[in-house]
GROMACS .gro file of C-alpha atoms in nm:
model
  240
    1UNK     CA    1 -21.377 -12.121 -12.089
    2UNK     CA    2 -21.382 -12.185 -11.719
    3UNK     CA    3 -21.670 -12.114 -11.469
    4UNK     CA    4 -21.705 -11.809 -11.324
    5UNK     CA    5 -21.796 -12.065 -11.016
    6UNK     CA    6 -21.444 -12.162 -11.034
    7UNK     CA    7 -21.210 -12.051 -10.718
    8UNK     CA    8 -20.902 -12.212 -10.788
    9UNK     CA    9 -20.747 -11.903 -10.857
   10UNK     CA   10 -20.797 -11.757 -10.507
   11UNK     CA   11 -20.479 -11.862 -10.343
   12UNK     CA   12 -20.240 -11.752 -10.673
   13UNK     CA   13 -20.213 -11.379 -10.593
   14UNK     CA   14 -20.163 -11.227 -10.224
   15UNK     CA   15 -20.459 -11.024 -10.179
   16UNK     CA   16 -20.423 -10.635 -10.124
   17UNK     CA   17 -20.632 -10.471  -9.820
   18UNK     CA   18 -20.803 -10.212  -9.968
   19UNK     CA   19 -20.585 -10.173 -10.264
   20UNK     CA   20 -20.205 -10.180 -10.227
   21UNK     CA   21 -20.231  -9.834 -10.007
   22UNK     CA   22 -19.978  -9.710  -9.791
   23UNK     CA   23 -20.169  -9.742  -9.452
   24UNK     CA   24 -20.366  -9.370  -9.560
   25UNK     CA   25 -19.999  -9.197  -9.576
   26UNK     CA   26 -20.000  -9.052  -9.927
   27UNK     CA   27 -20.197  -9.321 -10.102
   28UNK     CA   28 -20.554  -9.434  -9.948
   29UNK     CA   29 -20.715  -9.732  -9.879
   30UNK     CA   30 -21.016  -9.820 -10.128
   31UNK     CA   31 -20.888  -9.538 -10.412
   32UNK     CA   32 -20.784  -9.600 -10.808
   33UNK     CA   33 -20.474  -9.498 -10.691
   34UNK     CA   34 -20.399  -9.791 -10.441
   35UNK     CA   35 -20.619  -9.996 -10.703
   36UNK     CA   36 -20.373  -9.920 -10.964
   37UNK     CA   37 -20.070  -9.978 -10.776
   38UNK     CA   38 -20.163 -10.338 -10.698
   39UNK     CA   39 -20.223 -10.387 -11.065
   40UNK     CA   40 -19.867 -10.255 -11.093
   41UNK     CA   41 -19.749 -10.492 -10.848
   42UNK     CA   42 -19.929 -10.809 -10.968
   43UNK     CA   43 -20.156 -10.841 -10.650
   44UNK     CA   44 -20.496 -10.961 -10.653
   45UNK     CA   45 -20.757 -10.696 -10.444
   46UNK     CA   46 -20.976 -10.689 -10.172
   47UNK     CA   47 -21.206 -10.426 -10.188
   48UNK     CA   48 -21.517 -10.300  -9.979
   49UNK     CA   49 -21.870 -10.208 -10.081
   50UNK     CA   50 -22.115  -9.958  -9.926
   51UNK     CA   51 -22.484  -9.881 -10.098
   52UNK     CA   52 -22.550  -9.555 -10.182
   53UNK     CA   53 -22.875  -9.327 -10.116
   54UNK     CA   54 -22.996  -9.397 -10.486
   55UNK     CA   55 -22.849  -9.771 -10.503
   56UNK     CA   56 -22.542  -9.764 -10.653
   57UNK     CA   57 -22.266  -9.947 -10.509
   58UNK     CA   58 -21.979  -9.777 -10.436
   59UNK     CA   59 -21.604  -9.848 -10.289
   60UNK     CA   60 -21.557  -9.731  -9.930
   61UNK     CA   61 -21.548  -9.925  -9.583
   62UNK     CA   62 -21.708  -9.719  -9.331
   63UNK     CA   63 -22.071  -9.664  -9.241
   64UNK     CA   64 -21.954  -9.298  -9.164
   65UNK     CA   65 -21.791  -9.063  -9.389
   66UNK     CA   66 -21.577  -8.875  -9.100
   67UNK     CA   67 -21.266  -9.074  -9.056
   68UNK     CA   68 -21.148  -9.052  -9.397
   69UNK     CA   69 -21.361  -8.785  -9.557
   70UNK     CA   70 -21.395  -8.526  -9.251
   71UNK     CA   71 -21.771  -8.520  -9.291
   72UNK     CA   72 -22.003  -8.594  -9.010
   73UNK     CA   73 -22.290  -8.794  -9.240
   74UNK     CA   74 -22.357  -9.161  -9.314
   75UNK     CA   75 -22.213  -9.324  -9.619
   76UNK     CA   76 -22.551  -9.446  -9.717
   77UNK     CA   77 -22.743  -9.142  -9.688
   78UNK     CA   78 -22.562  -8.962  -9.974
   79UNK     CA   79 -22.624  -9.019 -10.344
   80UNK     CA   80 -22.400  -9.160 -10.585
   81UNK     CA   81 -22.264  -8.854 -10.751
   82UNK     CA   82 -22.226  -8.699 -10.415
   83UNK     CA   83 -22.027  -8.930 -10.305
   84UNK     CA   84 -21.780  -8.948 -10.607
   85UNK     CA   85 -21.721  -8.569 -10.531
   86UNK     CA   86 -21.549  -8.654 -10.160
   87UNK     CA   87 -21.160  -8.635 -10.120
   88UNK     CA   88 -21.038  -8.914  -9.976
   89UNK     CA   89 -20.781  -8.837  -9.697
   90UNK     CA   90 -20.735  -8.463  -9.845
   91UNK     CA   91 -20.589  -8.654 -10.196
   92UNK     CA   92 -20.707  -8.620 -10.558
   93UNK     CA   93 -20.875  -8.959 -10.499
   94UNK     CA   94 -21.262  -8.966 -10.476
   95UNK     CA   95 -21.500  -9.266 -10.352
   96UNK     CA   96 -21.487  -9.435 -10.666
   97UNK     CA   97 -21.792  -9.642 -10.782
   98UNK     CA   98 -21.762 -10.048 -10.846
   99UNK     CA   99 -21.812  -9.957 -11.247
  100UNK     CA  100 -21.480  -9.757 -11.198
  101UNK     CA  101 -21.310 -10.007 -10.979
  102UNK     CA  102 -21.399 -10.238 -11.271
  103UNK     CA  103 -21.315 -10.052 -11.580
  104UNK     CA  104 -20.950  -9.944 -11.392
  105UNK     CA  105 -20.872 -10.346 -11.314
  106UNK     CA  106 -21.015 -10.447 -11.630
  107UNK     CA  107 -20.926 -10.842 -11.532
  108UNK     CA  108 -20.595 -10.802 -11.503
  109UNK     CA  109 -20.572 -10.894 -11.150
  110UNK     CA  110 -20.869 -11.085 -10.892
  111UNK     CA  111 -21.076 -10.868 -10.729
  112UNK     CA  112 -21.238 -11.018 -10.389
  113UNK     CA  113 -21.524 -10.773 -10.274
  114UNK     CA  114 -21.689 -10.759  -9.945
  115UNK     CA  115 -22.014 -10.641  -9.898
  116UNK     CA  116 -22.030 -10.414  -9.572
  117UNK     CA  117 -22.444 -10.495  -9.514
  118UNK     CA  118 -22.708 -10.296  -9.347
  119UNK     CA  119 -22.992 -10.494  -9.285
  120UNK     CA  120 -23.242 -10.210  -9.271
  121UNK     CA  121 -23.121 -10.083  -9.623
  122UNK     CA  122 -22.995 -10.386  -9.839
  123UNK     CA  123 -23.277 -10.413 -10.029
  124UNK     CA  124 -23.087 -10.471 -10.374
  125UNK     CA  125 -22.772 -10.430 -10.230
  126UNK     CA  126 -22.673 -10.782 -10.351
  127UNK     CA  127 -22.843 -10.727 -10.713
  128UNK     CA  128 -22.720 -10.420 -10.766
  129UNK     CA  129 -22.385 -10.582 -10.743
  130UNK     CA  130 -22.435 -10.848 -10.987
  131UNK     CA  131 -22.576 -10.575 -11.239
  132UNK     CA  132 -22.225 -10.390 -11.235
  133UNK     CA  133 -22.063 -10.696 -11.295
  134UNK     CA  134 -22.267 -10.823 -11.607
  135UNK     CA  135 -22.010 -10.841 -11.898
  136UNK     CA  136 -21.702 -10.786 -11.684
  137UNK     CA  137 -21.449 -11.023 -11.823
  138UNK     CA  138 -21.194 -11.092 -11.498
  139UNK     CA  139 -21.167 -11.304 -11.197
  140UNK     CA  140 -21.432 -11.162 -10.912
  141UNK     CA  141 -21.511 -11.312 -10.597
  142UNK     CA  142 -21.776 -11.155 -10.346
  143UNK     CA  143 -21.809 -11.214  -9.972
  144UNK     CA  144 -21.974 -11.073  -9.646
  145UNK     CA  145 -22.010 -11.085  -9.280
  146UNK     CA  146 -22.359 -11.055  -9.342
  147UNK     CA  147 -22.540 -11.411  -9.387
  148UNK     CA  148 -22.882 -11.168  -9.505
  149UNK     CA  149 -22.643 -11.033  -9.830
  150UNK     CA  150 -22.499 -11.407  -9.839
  151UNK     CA  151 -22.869 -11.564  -9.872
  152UNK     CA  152 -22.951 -11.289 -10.134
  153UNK     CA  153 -22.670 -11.415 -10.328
  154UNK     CA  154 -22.780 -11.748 -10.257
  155UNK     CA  155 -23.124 -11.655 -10.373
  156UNK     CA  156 -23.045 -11.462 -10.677
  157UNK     CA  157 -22.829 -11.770 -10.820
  158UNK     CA  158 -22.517 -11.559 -10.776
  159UNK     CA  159 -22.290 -11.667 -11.079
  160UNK     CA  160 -21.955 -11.583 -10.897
  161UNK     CA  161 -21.800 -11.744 -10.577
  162UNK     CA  162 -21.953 -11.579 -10.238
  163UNK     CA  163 -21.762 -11.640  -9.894
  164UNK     CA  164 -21.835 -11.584  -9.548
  165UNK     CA  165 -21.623 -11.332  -9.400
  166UNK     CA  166 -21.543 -11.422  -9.001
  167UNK     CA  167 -21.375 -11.421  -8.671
  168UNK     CA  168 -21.397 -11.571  -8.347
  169UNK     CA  169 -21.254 -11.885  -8.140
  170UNK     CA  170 -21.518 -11.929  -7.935
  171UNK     CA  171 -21.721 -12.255  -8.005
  172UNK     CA  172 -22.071 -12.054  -7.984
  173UNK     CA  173 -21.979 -11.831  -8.255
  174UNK     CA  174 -21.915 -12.148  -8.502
  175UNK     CA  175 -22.270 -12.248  -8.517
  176UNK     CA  176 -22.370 -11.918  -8.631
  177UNK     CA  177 -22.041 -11.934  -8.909
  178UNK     CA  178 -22.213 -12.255  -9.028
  179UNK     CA  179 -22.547 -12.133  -9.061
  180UNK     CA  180 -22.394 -11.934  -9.309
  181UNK     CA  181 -22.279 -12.225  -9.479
  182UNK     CA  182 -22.623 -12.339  -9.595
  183UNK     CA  183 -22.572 -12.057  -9.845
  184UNK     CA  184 -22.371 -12.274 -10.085
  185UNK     CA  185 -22.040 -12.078  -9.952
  186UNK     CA  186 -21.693 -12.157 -10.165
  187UNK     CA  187 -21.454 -11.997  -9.925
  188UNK     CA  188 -21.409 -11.844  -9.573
  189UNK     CA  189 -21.231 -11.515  -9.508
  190UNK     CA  190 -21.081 -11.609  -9.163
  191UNK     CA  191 -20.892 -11.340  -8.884
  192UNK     CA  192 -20.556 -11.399  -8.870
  193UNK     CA  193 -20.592 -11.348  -8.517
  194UNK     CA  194 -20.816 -11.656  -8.475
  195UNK     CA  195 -20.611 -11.921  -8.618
  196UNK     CA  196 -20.584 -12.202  -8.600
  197UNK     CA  197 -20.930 -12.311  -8.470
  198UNK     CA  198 -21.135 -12.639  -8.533
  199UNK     CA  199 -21.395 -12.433  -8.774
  200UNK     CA  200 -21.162 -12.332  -9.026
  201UNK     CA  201 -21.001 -12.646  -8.972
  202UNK     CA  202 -21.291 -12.924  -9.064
  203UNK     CA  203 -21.384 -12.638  -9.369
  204UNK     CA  204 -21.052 -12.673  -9.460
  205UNK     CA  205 -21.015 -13.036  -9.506
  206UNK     CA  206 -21.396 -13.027  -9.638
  207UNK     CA  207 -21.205 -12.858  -9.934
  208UNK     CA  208 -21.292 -12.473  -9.910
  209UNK     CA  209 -21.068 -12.232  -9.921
  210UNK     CA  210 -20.935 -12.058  -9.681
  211UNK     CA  211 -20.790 -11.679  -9.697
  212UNK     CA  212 -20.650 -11.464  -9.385
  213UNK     CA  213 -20.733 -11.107  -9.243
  214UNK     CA  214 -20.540 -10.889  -9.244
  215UNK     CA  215 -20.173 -11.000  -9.231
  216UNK     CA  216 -19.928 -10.740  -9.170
  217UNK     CA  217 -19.603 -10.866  -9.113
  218UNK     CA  218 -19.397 -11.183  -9.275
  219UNK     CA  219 -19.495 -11.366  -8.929
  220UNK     CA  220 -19.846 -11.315  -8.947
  221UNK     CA  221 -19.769 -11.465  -9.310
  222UNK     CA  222 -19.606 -11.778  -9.197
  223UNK     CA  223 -19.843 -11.797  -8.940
  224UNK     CA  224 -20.151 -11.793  -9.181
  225UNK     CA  225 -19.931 -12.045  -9.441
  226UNK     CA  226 -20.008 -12.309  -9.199
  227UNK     CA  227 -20.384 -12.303  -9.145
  228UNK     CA  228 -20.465 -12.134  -9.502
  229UNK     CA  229 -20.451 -12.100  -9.847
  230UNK     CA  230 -20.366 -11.694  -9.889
  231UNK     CA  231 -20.326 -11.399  -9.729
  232UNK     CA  232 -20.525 -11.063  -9.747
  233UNK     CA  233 -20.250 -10.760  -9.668
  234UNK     CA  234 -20.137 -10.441  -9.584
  235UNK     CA  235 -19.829 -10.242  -9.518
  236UNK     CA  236 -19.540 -10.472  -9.627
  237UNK     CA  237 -19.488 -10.651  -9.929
  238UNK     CA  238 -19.543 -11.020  -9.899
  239UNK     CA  239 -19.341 -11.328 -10.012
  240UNK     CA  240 -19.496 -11.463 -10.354
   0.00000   0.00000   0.00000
């Protein structure tokens, strides 16, 4: 049985945005239903975490509830079961917890999660993850802008890969990308946008992987095939 260390596996499957959504038409980002349909498609999934009022960890990108909920609150300062009672977008999807996300996948495809931190209220953000995922039997990945939620990993003896989600050309902002690096990192989440650049590079040939945000268009793919390993998508359907 391999490792669940091991990361080979990242660059098999083009990575979903969100779920395979339809940019919030009819199907949402972060929902079963665009969670399912990458299953259905064979894509691996990138998926976002937010902390709930009673610590629970739940799937949802924004700090605020309005833009795809219509409610003027914070994500974090509503409970778990509150939360799993919100339409997304107006649909029959609800913010679904990571247990859900979990038991829908079921292995059958990667999951790559990012952590959206808040320094102020992380406190078990990190361990609270690693709780849901006790037991699960499939390919997981975790990674964050935040180097505090990358050092809890770190601390904690995470048993999964954790990578350092980034942007930036400018040479100042690669000292602070390689402070995160002290945090036994196994791959980089890179912007599309900011490639190619001599960071990503030297990690690169250092042997970590390397995956792209978010490509949307088979240029941007092309683009990303030269600097790195795979892509993380939305709104076309990439070449396998």
């Amino acid at each position: 049985m391999s490792s669940l260390k091991d990361i080979s596996w990242l660059d098999d499957l083009p990575i979903a945005h969100r779920g395979l959504h339809d940019l919030n038409e009819t199907v949402f980002e972060n929902t079963l239903s665009a969670f399912s349909r990458a299953v259905e498609h064979n894509y691996a999934i990138e998926c976002d975490l937010q902390f709930s009022a009673d610590g629970v960890p739940m799937v949802f990108h924004n700090y605020k509830l309005e833009r795809l909920c219509g409610l003027r609150a914070e994500t974090r300062s509503k409970m778990a079961y509150e939360l799993t009672m919100l339409s997304v977008g107006g649909t029959k999807d609800r913010i679904p917890t990571l247990k859900a996300v979990l038991d829908l996948v079921d292995g059958k495809v990667p999951l790559v999660l990012e952590l959206k931190g808040s320094i102020k209220d992380d406190h078990g953000f990190a361990g609270a993850i690693l709780d849901d995922l006790e037991n699960y039997q499939g390919k997981v990945a975790l990674m964050s802008f935040d180097h505090h939620l990358l050092r809890d990993f770190h601390e904690l003896e995470c048993p999964y890969p954790v990578g350092l989600t980034a942007e930036g050309k400018d040479p100042d902002v690669f000292f602070t990308h390689e402070e995160a690096l002290t945090y036994n990192i196994s791959f980089i989440s890179y912007s599309i946008d900011d490639l190619p650049n001599p960071f990503v590079e030297g990690q690169r040939k250092q042997g970590k992987k390397i995956i792209t945000w978010t490509v949307t268009d088979m240029a941007q793919q092309t683009h990303s095939d030269l600097y790195a390993d795979q892509i993380t998508f939305e709104g076309f359907e990439p070449k396998l």
